[in-house]
Short mmCIF file of C-alpha atoms in Angstrom, two decimals:
data_model
loop_
_atom_site.label_atom_id
_atom_site.label_comp_id
_atom_site.label_asym_id
_atom_site.label_seq_id
_atom_site.Cartn_x
_atom_site.Cartn_y
_atom_site.Cartn_z
CA MET A 240 48.84 24.52 -36.30
CA PRO A 241 51.75 22.36 -37.49
CA GLU A 242 51.86 18.80 -36.25
CA TYR A 243 54.97 16.85 -35.38
CA THR A 244 55.97 13.41 -34.21
CA ASP A 245 58.29 13.56 -31.22
CA HIS A 246 60.76 11.01 -29.88
CA PHE A 247 62.37 11.76 -26.52
CA ALA A 248 65.57 10.69 -24.83
CA PRO A 249 65.13 7.98 -22.17
CA GLU A 250 64.01 9.27 -18.81
CA GLY A 251 66.91 10.16 -16.55
CA LEU A 252 69.37 10.83 -19.38
CA ARG A 253 70.51 14.28 -20.43
CA THR A 254 69.37 15.13 -23.96
CA ARG A 255 72.45 15.38 -26.18
CA GLY A 256 71.01 17.38 -29.07
CA THR A 257 67.97 18.07 -31.23
CA VAL A 258 67.25 16.42 -34.57
CA LEU A 259 64.62 17.75 -36.99
CA VAL A 260 63.60 15.30 -39.75
CA VAL A 261 62.17 16.53 -43.08
CA PRO A 262 60.52 13.75 -45.15
CA GLY A 263 60.48 13.54 -48.95
CA ARG A 264 58.06 12.72 -51.75
CA GLY A 265 55.01 10.78 -50.67
CA GLU A 266 56.31 10.16 -47.14
CA THR A 267 54.64 10.84 -43.82
CA ARG A 268 55.88 11.32 -40.29
CA THR A 269 55.14 7.65 -39.64
CA THR A 270 57.78 6.75 -42.23
CA TYR A 271 60.46 7.87 -39.76
CA ASP A 272 59.16 6.34 -36.52
CA ARG A 273 61.86 3.64 -36.45
CA PHE A 274 64.64 6.09 -37.32
CA GLY A 275 63.40 8.54 -34.68
CA ARG A 276 63.25 5.88 -31.97
CA ARG A 277 66.81 4.74 -32.73
CA LEU A 278 68.28 8.22 -32.40
CA ALA A 279 66.16 8.96 -29.33
CA ALA A 280 67.49 5.81 -27.66
CA ASP A 281 70.92 7.46 -27.82
CA ALA A 282 69.53 10.47 -25.92
CA TYR A 283 68.72 12.78 -28.83
CA ARG A 284 65.44 14.68 -29.04
CA VAL A 285 63.93 13.90 -32.45
CA ARG A 286 61.07 15.81 -34.04
CA VAL A 287 59.69 14.66 -37.41
CA LEU A 288 57.96 17.30 -39.52
CA ASP A 289 55.36 16.89 -42.24
CA ALA A 290 56.81 16.67 -45.74
CA PRO A 291 57.10 20.20 -47.21
CA GLU A 292 54.76 21.21 -50.02
CA LEU A 293 56.92 21.83 -53.06
CA ASP A 294 55.69 24.50 -55.49
CA ALA A 295 57.73 24.08 -58.67
CA ASP A 296 56.70 27.55 -59.83
CA ASP A 297 57.69 29.27 -56.60
CA LEU A 298 60.90 27.82 -55.18
CA THR A 299 61.59 30.96 -53.17
CA GLY A 300 58.19 30.76 -51.48
CA THR A 301 58.68 27.04 -50.84
CA LEU A 302 62.01 27.68 -49.13
CA ASP A 303 60.58 30.58 -47.11
CA ARG A 304 57.82 28.32 -45.81
CA LEU A 305 60.32 25.59 -44.95
CA ALA A 306 62.48 28.09 -43.05
CA ALA A 307 59.45 29.10 -40.99
CA GLN A 308 58.47 25.46 -40.47
CA LEU A 309 61.94 24.51 -39.23
CA GLY A 310 62.16 27.54 -36.98
CA ALA A 311 58.80 26.80 -35.38
CA ALA A 312 59.67 23.12 -34.99
CA ALA A 313 62.96 23.91 -33.27
CA ASP A 314 61.43 26.58 -31.03
CA GLY A 315 58.77 24.10 -29.97
CA THR A 316 61.40 21.75 -28.52
CA ALA A 317 62.74 24.39 -26.12
CA THR A 318 62.72 23.70 -22.39
CA ASP A 319 63.37 26.12 -19.55
CA ASP A 320 67.03 25.89 -20.56
CA GLY A 321 66.30 26.65 -24.21
CA ILE A 322 66.77 24.50 -27.31
CA VAL A 323 69.21 21.65 -26.75
CA ARG A 324 72.14 21.99 -29.13
CA PRO A 325 73.50 20.95 -31.48
CA VAL A 326 70.43 21.19 -33.71
CA VAL A 327 70.78 18.97 -36.76
CA VAL A 328 68.37 18.94 -39.70
CA VAL A 329 67.95 15.58 -41.46
CA GLY A 330 66.35 15.66 -44.91
CA SER A 331 65.42 12.77 -47.18
CA ASP A 332 64.80 12.81 -50.95
CA THR A 333 63.20 16.17 -51.86
CA GLY A 334 63.29 17.01 -48.16
CA ALA A 335 67.09 16.78 -48.40
CA ALA A 336 67.14 18.87 -51.57
CA LEU A 337 64.98 21.58 -50.00
CA VAL A 338 67.06 21.67 -46.81
CA ALA A 339 70.30 21.96 -48.81
CA ALA A 340 68.85 24.70 -51.02
CA LEU A 341 67.55 26.57 -47.99
CA LEU A 342 70.82 26.48 -46.05
CA GLY A 343 72.73 27.27 -49.23
CA ARG A 344 70.95 30.61 -49.58
CA ASN A 345 73.24 31.91 -46.80
CA THR A 346 70.54 34.25 -45.55
CA PRO A 347 70.83 34.81 -41.78
CA ALA A 348 67.09 34.29 -41.30
CA ASP A 349 67.13 30.88 -43.00
CA ALA A 350 66.90 27.93 -40.61
CA PRO A 351 68.84 29.90 -37.96
CA HIS A 352 68.78 26.94 -35.59
CA ALA A 353 70.71 24.50 -37.80
CA ASP A 354 74.19 23.59 -36.55
CA ALA A 355 74.63 20.74 -39.06
CA VAL A 356 72.75 18.82 -41.72
CA VAL A 357 72.27 15.25 -42.91
CA LEU A 358 71.23 14.86 -46.56
CA ALA A 359 69.89 11.38 -47.33
CA GLY A 360 68.82 10.06 -50.72
CA LEU A 361 69.48 13.27 -52.66
CA PRO A 362 68.04 12.86 -56.17
CA GLY A 363 70.46 13.45 -59.04
CA ARG A 364 70.05 15.74 -62.03
CA THR A 365 71.24 13.13 -64.49
CA ALA A 366 70.38 9.99 -62.54
CA THR A 367 69.21 6.83 -64.27
CA GLU A 368 65.45 6.75 -64.55
CA ALA A 369 63.81 4.43 -62.04
CA THR A 370 61.94 1.62 -63.76
CA ASP A 371 58.45 0.26 -63.20
CA VAL A 372 57.36 2.93 -60.74
CA ASP A 373 53.85 2.82 -62.26
CA SER A 374 53.09 -0.03 -59.84
CA TRP A 375 53.30 0.07 -56.05
CA ASP A 376 55.61 -2.97 -56.01
CA GLY A 377 57.87 -1.17 -58.47
CA GLU A 378 57.99 1.92 -56.30
CA LEU A 379 58.76 -0.18 -53.24
CA ASP A 380 61.62 -1.85 -55.14
CA VAL A 381 63.12 1.57 -55.84
CA ARG A 382 62.67 2.65 -52.24
CA THR A 383 63.76 -0.32 -50.14
CA SER A 384 64.43 -4.04 -49.78
CA CYS A 385 63.56 -3.98 -46.04
CA PRO A 386 60.40 -6.05 -45.41
CA ALA A 387 59.49 -4.01 -42.32
CA HIS A 388 59.83 -0.68 -44.15
CA ARG A 389 57.89 -1.98 -47.15
CA ARG A 390 55.10 -2.99 -44.75
CA THR A 391 55.19 0.41 -43.01
CA LEU A 392 54.80 2.23 -46.32
CA THR A 393 52.10 -0.13 -47.56
CA ASP A 394 50.04 -0.01 -44.35
CA ASP A 395 50.19 3.80 -44.07
CA SER A 396 47.09 5.11 -45.85
CA GLN A 397 48.58 8.62 -45.86
CA VAL A 398 51.59 7.62 -47.98
CA ARG A 399 51.09 9.02 -51.49
CA ARG A 400 51.68 6.19 -53.91
CA GLY A 401 53.37 7.08 -57.18
CA ALA A 402 55.11 10.08 -55.60
CA LEU A 403 58.51 9.08 -57.00
CA ASN A 404 57.09 9.81 -60.44
CA ASP A 405 56.88 13.49 -59.47
CA SER A 406 59.62 15.38 -61.26
CA VAL A 407 62.04 17.35 -59.10
CA PRO A 408 62.43 20.91 -60.41
CA GLU A 409 65.78 21.52 -62.07
CA ALA A 410 66.13 24.78 -60.17
CA LEU A 411 65.81 22.92 -56.86
CA LEU A 412 68.34 20.25 -57.82
CA THR A 413 70.82 22.90 -58.95
CA ALA A 414 70.33 24.91 -55.77
CA ALA A 415 70.77 21.77 -53.62
CA LEU A 416 73.72 20.16 -55.38
CA ASP A 417 75.56 23.46 -55.85
CA ALA A 418 74.75 24.78 -52.37
CA ASP A 419 77.54 26.44 -50.43
CA LEU A 420 76.75 24.91 -47.05
CA ALA A 421 78.49 26.58 -44.14
CA VAL A 422 77.55 23.89 -41.61
CA PRO A 423 79.01 20.37 -41.23
CA THR A 424 77.26 18.07 -43.69
CA LEU A 425 76.79 14.30 -43.83
CA ILE A 426 75.59 13.03 -47.22
CA LEU A 427 74.13 9.52 -47.25
CA THR A 428 73.37 7.52 -50.38
CA GLY A 429 72.74 3.90 -51.26
CA ASP A 430 74.85 2.28 -53.94
CA ALA A 431 71.67 0.62 -55.27
CA ASP A 432 69.70 3.87 -55.49
CA PRO A 433 68.63 4.39 -59.14
CA LEU A 434 67.64 7.99 -58.40
CA ALA A 435 71.10 9.05 -57.17
CA ASP A 436 74.05 10.34 -59.18
CA ARG A 437 77.20 9.27 -57.33
CA ASP A 438 79.54 11.42 -59.43
CA GLU A 439 77.42 14.45 -58.67
CA LEU A 440 77.37 13.66 -54.96
CA HIS A 441 81.18 13.27 -54.95
CA ARG A 442 81.51 16.67 -56.59
CA THR A 443 79.09 18.26 -54.12
CA ALA A 444 80.85 16.75 -51.10
CA LYS A 445 84.29 17.78 -52.32
CA SER A 446 83.11 21.35 -52.95
CA LEU A 447 82.14 21.81 -49.30
CA GLY A 448 84.53 22.69 -46.53
CA ARG A 449 83.11 20.27 -43.95
CA ALA A 450 81.32 17.39 -45.64
CA ARG A 451 81.38 13.62 -45.60
CA LEU A 452 79.84 11.34 -48.23
CA SER A 453 78.91 7.91 -46.88
CA VAL A 454 77.80 5.23 -49.36
CA VAL A 455 75.69 2.38 -47.99
CA ARG A 456 76.32 -0.97 -49.66
CA GLY A 457 73.15 -2.48 -51.10
CA ALA A 458 70.89 0.36 -49.94
CA HIS A 459 68.15 1.78 -52.14
CA HIS A 460 66.58 5.25 -52.27
CA ASP A 461 65.13 5.25 -48.74
CA VAL A 462 68.63 4.97 -47.31
CA LEU A 463 67.57 5.89 -43.76
CA ASN A 464 65.01 3.08 -43.73
CA ASP A 465 66.43 0.31 -45.88
CA LEU A 466 67.71 -3.10 -44.78
CA GLN A 467 70.89 -1.46 -43.44
CA HIS A 468 68.98 0.96 -41.17
CA ARG A 469 70.90 -0.04 -38.02
CA SER A 470 74.27 0.77 -39.59
CA VAL A 471 72.90 3.96 -41.12
CA ALA A 472 71.48 5.11 -37.79
CA ALA A 473 74.88 4.34 -36.24
CA GLU A 474 76.56 6.48 -38.91
CA VAL A 475 74.20 9.35 -38.11
CA VAL A 476 74.80 9.00 -34.35
CA THR A 477 78.55 8.91 -34.97
CA PHE A 478 78.18 12.16 -36.91
CA LEU A 479 76.14 13.70 -34.09
CA GLU A 480 78.71 12.67 -31.48
CA THR A 481 81.61 13.91 -33.64
CA LEU A 482 79.79 17.19 -34.12
CA ARG A 483 79.71 17.62 -30.35
CA GLU A 484 83.51 17.22 -30.40
CA ASP A 485 84.09 19.92 -33.06
CA LEU A 486 84.37 17.22 -35.77
CA VAL A 487 87.25 15.46 -34.02
CA PRO A 488 86.48 11.69 -34.18
CA LEU A 489 86.21 9.97 -30.84
CA VAL A 490 87.31 6.63 -32.30
CA THR A 491 90.09 6.02 -34.80
CA VAL A 492 91.23 2.64 -36.14
CA GLU A 493 94.96 1.98 -35.85
CA THR A 494 94.98 -1.61 -37.07
CA SER A 495 92.27 -3.92 -38.36
CA ALA A 496 91.85 -7.21 -40.19
CA TRP A 497 88.85 -5.88 -42.14
#
């Protein structure tokens, strides 16, 4: 049976939506405990899945399994009143690429529960090669500058070290970056992420009807968990709240000194 990590809205508050988190290369559910707690504190039900197994020789099968995994995860959150909507899928690294490729297939059976998507740390096809990822310290430098997140990754015996050296299949990157996503999409990337291709992300965001590209100053590849994690979580919550308002922002700035 699949296992999940769940974070619930505070007792006494109405749950405002459901968030399914799909980790990336080498990550575990523990990687997203802090992120899950932050969103749950704002009354969202958060369920973190295991990182999908990526079969480079069978992308179709990989996506089929992810669709089933997401469907089961969403169904498992249902109460007597059903699944709390909106349901938003958050993917990181290859998790983001797989989610984008899956939703881009435009098959009715694919992730039928998803009302929106957050794509964090999407790898680029022509991104600069990360350096010194042969060592754990080098991989941590690519991932994050946050001491707490570095400690979380280091202390988690289930984290697969060296995972960022795994190549991402070209077919997956093409399917993700060229996906025709019909749902509202928030793309998050760090401006210090050596695995990202900003030009590519701009092109992807502009090709979609309802997309926003948010660039996090100083953030590395693990953009959801880097030093700026509070601001990034706030950006995600803002997206969730705007989604509930049919993408009409609740707050607009009329004048500001910064």
